[in-house]
Short mmCIF file of C-alpha atoms and ligand atoms in Angstrom, two decimals:
data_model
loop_
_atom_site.label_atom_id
_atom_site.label_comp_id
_atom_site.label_asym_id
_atom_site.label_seq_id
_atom_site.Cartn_x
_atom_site.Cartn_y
_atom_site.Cartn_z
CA UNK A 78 4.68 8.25 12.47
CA UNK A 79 3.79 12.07 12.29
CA UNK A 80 4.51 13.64 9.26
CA UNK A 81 6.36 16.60 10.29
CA UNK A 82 8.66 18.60 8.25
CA UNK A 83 11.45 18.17 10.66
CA UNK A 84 11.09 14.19 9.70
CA UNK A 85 11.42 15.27 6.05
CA UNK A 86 14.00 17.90 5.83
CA UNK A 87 13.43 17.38 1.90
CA UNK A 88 10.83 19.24 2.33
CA UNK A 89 13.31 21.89 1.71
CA UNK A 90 14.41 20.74 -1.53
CA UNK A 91 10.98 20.38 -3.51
CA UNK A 92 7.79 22.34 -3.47
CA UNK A 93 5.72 19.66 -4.20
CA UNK A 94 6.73 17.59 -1.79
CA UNK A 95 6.22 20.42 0.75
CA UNK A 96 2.96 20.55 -0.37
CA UNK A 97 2.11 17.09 0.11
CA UNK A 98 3.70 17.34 3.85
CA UNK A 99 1.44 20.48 4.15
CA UNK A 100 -1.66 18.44 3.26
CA UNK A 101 -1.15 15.11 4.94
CA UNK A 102 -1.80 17.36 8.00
CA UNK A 103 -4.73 19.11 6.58
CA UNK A 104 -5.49 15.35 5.78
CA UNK A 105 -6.27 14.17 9.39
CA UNK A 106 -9.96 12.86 9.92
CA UNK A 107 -10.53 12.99 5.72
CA UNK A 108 -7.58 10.60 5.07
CA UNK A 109 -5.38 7.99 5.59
CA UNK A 110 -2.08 9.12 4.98
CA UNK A 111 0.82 6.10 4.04
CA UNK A 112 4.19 6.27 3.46
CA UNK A 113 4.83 3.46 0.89
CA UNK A 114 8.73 4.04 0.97
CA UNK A 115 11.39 6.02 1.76
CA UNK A 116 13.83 6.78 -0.91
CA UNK A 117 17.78 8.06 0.18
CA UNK A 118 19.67 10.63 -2.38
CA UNK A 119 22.50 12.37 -1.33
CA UNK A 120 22.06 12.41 2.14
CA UNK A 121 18.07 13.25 1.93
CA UNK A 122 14.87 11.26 2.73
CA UNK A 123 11.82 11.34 0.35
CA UNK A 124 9.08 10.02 1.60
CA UNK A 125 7.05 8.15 -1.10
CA UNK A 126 2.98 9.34 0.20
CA UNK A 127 -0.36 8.06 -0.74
CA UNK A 128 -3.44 9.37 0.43
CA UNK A 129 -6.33 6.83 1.05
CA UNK A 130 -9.99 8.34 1.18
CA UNK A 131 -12.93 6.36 1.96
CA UNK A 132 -14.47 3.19 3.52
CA UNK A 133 -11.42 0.59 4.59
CA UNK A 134 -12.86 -2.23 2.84
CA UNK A 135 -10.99 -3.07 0.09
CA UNK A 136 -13.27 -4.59 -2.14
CA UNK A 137 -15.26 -1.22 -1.83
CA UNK A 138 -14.75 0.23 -5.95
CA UNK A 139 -12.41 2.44 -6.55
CA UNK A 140 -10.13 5.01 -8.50
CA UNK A 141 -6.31 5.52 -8.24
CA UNK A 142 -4.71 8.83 -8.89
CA UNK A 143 -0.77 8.75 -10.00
CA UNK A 144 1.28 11.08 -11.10
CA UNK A 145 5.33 11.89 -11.10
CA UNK A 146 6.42 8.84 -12.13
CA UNK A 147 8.51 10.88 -14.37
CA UNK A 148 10.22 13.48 -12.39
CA UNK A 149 10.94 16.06 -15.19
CA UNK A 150 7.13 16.17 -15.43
CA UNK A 151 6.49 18.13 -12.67
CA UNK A 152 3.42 19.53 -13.93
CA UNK A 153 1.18 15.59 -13.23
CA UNK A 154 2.11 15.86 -9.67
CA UNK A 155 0.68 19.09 -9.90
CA UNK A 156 -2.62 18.17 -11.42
CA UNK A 157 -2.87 15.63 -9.51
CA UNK A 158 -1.87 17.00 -6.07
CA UNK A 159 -4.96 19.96 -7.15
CA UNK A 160 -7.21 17.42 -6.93
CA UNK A 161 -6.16 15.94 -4.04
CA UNK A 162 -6.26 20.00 -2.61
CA UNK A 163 -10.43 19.83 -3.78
CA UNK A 164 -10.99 16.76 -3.11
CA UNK A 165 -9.77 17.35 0.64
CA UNK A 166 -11.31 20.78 1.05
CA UNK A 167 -15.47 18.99 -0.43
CA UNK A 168 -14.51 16.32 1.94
CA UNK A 169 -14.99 18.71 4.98
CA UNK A 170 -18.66 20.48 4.37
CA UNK A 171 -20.19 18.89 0.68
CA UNK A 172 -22.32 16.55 1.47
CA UNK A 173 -22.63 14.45 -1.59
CA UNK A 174 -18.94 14.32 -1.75
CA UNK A 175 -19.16 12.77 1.66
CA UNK A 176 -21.92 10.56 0.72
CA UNK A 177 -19.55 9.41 -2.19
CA UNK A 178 -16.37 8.79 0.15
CA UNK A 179 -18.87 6.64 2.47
CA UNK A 180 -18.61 3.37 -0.38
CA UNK A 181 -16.12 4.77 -2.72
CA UNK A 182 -12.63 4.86 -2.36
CA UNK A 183 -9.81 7.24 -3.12
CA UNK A 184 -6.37 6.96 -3.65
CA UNK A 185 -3.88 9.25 -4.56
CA UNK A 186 -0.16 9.30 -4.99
CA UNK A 187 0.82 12.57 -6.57
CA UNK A 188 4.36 12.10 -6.66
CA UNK A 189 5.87 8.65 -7.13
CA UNK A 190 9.66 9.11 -8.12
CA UNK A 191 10.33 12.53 -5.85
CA UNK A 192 14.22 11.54 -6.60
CA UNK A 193 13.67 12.43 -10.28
CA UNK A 194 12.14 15.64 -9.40
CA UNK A 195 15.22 16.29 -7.19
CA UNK A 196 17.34 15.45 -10.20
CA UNK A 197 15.02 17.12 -12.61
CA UNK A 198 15.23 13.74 -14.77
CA UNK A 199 12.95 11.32 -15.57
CA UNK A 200 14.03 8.33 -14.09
CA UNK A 201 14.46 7.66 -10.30
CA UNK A 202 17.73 7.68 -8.51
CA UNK A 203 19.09 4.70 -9.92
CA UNK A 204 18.86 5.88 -13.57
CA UNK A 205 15.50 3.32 -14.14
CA UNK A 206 12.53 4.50 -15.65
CA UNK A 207 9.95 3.49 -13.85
CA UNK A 208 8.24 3.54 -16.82
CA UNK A 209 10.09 1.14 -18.24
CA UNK A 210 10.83 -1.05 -15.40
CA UNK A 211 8.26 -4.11 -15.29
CA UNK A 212 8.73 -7.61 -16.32
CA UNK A 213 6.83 -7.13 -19.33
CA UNK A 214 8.78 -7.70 -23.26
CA UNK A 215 6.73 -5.86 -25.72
CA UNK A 216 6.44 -7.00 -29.83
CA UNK A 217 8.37 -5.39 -32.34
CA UNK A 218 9.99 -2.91 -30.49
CA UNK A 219 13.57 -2.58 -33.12
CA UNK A 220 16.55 -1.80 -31.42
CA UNK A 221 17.12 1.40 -32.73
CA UNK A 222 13.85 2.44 -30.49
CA UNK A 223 15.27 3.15 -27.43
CA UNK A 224 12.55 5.35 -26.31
CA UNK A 225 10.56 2.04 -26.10
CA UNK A 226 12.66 0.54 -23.19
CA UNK A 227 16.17 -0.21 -23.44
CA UNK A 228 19.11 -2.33 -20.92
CA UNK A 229 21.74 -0.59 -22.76
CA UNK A 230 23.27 2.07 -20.56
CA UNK A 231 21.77 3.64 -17.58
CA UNK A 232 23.04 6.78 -19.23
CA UNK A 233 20.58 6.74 -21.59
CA UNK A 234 16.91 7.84 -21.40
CA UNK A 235 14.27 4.97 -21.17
CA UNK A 236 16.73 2.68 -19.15
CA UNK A 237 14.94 -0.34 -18.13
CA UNK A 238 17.08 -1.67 -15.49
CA UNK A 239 19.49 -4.87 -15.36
CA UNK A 240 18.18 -8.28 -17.10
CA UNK A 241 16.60 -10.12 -13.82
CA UNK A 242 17.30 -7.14 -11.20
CA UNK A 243 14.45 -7.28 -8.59
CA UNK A 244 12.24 -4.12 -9.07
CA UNK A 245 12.91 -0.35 -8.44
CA UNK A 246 11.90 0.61 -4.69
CA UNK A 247 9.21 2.98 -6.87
CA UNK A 248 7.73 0.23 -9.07
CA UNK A 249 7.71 -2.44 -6.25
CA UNK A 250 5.97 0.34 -4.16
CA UNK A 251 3.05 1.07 -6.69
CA UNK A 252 2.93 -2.81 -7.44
CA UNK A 253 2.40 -3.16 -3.68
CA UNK A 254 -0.12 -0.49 -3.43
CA UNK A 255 -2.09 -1.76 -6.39
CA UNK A 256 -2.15 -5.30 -5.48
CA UNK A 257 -3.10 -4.18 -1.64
CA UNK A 258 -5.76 -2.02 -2.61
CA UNK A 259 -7.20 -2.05 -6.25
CA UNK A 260 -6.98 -5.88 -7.09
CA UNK A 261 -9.63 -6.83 -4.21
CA UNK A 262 -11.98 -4.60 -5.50
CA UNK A 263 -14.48 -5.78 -8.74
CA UNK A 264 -14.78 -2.20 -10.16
CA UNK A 265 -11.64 -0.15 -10.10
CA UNK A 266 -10.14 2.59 -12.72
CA UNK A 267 -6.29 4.18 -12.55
CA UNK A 268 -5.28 6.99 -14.04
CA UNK A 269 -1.75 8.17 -14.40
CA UNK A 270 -0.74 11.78 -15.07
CA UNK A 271 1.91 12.66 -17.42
CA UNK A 272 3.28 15.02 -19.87
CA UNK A 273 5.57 15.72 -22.87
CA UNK A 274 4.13 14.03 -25.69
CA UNK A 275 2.36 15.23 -28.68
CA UNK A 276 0.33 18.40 -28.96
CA UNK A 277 -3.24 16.89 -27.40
CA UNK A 278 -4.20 15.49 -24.57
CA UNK A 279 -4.61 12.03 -25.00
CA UNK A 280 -6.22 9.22 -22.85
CA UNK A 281 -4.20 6.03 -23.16
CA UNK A 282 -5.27 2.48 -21.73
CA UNK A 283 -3.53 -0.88 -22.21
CA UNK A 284 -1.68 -2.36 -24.04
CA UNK A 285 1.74 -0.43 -24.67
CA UNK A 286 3.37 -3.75 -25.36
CA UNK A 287 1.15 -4.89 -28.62
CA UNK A 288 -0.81 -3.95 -31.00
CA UNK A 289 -3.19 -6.74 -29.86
CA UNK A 290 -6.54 -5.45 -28.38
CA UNK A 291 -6.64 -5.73 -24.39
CA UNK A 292 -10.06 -7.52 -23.06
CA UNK A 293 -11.46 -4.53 -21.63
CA UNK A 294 -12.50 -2.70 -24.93
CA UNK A 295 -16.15 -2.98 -24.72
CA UNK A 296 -15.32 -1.46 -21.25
CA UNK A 297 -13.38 1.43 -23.00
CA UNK A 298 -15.21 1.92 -25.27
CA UNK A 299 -18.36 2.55 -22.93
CA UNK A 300 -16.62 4.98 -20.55
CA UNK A 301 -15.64 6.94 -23.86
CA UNK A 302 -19.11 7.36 -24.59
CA UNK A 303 -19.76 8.34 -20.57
CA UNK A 304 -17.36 11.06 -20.86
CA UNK A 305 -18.49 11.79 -24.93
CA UNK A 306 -21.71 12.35 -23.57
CA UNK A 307 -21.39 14.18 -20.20
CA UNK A 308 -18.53 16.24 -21.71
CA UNK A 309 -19.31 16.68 -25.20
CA UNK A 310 -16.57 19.26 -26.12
CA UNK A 311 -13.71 17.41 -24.09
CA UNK A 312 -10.15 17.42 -24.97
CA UNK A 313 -8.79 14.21 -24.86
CA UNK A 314 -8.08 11.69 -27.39
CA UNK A 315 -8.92 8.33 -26.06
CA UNK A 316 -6.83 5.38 -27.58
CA UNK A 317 -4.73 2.73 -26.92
CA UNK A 318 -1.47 3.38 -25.75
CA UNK A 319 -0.12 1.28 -28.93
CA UNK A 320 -1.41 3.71 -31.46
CA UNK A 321 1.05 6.24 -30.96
CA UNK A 322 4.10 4.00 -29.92
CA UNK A 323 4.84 0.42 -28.28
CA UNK A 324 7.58 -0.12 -25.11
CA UNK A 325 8.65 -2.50 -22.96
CA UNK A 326 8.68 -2.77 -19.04
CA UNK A 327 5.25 -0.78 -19.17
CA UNK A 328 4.17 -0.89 -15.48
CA UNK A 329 -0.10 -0.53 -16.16
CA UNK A 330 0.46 -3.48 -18.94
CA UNK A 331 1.83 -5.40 -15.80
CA UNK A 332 -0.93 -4.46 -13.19
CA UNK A 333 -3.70 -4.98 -15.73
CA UNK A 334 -2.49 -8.70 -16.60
CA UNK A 335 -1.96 -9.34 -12.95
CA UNK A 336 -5.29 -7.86 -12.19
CA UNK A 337 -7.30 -9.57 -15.03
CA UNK A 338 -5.56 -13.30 -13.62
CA UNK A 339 -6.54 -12.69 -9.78
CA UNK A 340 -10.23 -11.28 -10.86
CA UNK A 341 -11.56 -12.61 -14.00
CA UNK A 342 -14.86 -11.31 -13.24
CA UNK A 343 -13.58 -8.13 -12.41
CA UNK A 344 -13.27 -4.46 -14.27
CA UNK A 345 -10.19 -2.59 -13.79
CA UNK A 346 -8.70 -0.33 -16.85
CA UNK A 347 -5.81 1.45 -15.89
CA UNK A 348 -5.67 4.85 -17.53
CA UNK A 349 -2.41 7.33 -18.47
CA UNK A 350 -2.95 10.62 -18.99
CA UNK A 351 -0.22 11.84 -21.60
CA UNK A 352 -0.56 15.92 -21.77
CA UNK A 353 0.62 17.04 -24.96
CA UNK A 354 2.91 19.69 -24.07
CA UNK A 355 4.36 20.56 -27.53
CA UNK A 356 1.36 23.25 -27.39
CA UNK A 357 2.92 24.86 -24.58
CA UNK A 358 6.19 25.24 -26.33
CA UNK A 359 4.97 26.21 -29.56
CA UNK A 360 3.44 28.89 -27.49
CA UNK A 361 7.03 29.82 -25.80
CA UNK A 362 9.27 28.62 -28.21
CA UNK A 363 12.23 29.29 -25.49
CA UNK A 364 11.05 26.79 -23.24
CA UNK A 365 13.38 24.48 -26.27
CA UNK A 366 16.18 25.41 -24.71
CA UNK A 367 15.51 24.14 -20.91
CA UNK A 368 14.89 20.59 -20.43
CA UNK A 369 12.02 21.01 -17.54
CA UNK A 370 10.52 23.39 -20.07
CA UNK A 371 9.57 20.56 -22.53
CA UNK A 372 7.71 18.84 -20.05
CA UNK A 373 6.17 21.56 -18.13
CA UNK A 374 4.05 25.13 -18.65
CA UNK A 375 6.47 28.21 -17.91
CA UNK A 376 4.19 30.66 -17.24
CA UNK A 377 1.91 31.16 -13.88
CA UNK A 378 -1.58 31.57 -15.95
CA UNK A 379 -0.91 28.90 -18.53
CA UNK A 380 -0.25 26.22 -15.21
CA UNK A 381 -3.48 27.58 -13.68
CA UNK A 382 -5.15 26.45 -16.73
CA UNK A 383 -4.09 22.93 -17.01
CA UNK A 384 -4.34 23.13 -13.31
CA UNK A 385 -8.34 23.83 -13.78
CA UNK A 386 -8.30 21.19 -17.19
CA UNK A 387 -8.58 18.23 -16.13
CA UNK A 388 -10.59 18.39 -13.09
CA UNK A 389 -14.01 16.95 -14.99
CA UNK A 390 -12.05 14.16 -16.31
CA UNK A 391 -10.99 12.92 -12.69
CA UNK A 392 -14.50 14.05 -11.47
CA UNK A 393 -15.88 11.67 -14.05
CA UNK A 394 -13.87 8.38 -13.30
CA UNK A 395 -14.39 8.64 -9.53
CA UNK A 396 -18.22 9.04 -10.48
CA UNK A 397 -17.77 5.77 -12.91
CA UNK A 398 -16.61 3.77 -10.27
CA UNK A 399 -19.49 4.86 -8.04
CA UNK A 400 -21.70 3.80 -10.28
CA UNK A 401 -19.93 1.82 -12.58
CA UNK A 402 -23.53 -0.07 -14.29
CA UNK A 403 -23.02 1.58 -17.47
CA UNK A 404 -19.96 0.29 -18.44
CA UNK A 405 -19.65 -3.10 -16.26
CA UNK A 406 -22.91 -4.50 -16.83
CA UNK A 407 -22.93 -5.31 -20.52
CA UNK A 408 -24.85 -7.47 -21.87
CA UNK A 409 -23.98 -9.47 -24.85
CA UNK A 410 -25.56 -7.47 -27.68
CA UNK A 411 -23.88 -4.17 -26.08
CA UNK A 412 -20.65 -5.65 -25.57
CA UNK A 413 -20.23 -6.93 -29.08
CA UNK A 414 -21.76 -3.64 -30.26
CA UNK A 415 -18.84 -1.69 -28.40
CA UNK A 416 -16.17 -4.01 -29.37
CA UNK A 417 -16.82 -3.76 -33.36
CA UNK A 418 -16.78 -0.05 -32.72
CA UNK A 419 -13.67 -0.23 -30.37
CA UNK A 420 -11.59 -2.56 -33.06
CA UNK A 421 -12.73 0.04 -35.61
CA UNK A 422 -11.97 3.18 -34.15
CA UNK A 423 -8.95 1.98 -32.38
CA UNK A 424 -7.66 -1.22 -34.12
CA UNK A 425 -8.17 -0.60 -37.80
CA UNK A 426 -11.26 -2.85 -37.95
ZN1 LIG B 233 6.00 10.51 -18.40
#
């Protein structure tokens, strides 16, 4: 089907999902472009889009972009849909990113619950966060911590969803997507852009459900030092997501498991990118008193900036799956080297 606007009149209703319509057409002959569902609210249809660059094989490597899973956090769909923006406009006259796109693949779905971003709220239209929403019970989660995933009301924040409901249309269509495309593939990163907590950047990987180390530390660990060393005055704080808190229902827990059972031999780490937006409030204090202002940058420049941020990071993870050797092949010296330094930096020894 032809993505037209007059297909989508919610194109009206959200910039960035005008600007997604706008590119799948500057997409044609770059990229595949998929809709992986379409999601009804009040009398709209929101086309759920991912854009597939490169080769069709799909145990050809590669990296997964995500972002808007929350939709108050309007600002990862717009990180992410900026590198879709340069990643589309190399495509058409840069060489070595052609050369790149010829064996590595791309994917990119900038804007996974565009029913929150309708709402302005963070879960989807059925009050789930998507977040929350996979079959996956974390440890020593008390009750009291409902940020960490809760089946109390769908009023509240953090809502998982009903005990035994089948999936949100949202989760079941990354889950899908994932599955289709990453898990046939041997070397394979994810990276999924939010915002709203903290006051740095910070680089999460699995697990969010324990405080247990996941089996890809050695793995971790070496991309840290890829990015340590090719960026050496980056921003980001890379840790497991468990450091800073532990949910349930987290849906890159889920996939990683899955993943790790279907391809044992295998490297996938699934990444979040959590921007710390309590900067950008303490530099506009009034952006307290509006909800999308918590999440988001206010002001035109500052949005440029983040805009321009983080455009090495995702530069250097679709390199690292191109060449993944320096953090796949590990011998047995080097791996046990980077997991001692992993379990100390990140596990407290
Ligand atoms: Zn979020």
């Amino acid at each position: 089907m032809k993505l037209t606007e007059t297909h989508h009149p919610a194109w009206r209703l959200l910039p960035e999902l005008r600007e997604l319509l706008f590119l799948a057409r500057r997409a044609q002959g770059l990229a595949r472009v998929e809709t992986l569902a379409r999601l009804e609210c009040d009398g709209h249809h929101f086309p759920l889009l991912a854009f597939r660059f490169g080769p069709s094989d799909p145990t050809a490597p590669v990296l997964a972009l995500f972002g808007g899973v929350h939709g108050l956090e309007r600002i990862g769909t717009r990180v992410v849909t900026s590198y879709l923006q340069t990643v589309l406009s190399l495509a058409r006259w840069d060489r070595s990113t052609q050369r790149l796109l010829e064996e590595t693949r791309l994917l990119v779905v900038p804007l996974v619950n565009p029913v929150g971003m309708y709402w302005q709220r963070r879960s989807n239209g059925n009050f789930v966060d998507i977040m929350r929403n996979a079959p996956v019970e974390a440890e020593g989660v008390a009750g009291w911590q409902i940020f960490g995933g809760h089946r109390l009301s769908p009023r509240l924040p953090w809502y998982r969803g009903q005990e035994g409901a089948p999936l949100e249309t949202e989760t079941q269509a990354v889950c899908d997507l994932v599955r289709r495309e990453v898990f046939p593939a041997k070397v394979a990163l994810s990276i999924d852009v939010h915002s709203g907590y903290g006051k740095v950047d910070r680089l999460w990987f699995p697990y969010a459900k324990t405080k247990t180390p996941f089996a890809s530390v050695p793995q971790a660990m070496a991309l840290k030092h890829l990015l340590d060393k090719a960026y050496g005055n980056h921003i980001y704080r890379v840790e497991p997501q468990c450091r800073e808190y532990l949910a349930h229902g987290d849906l890159w827990d889920y996939l990683y498991d899955d993943y790790r059972q279907r391809q044992p031999q295998g490297d996938y780490i699934p990444f979040t990118l959590e921007m710390g937006s309590w900067l950008w409030v303490k530099k506009n204090w009034r952006q307290l008193f509006s909800l999308p202002g918590i999440f988001n940058p206010r002001l035109p420049h500052r949005e440029r900036r983040i805009l321009r941020r983080h455009t090495p990071l995702l530069d250097l993870l679709l390199r690292a799956v191109q060449s993944p050797e320096p953090w796949t092949q590990l011998n047995h010296a080097k791996r046990q080297r980077l997991l001692r330094h992993g379990h100390d930096l990140w596990y407290g020894g």
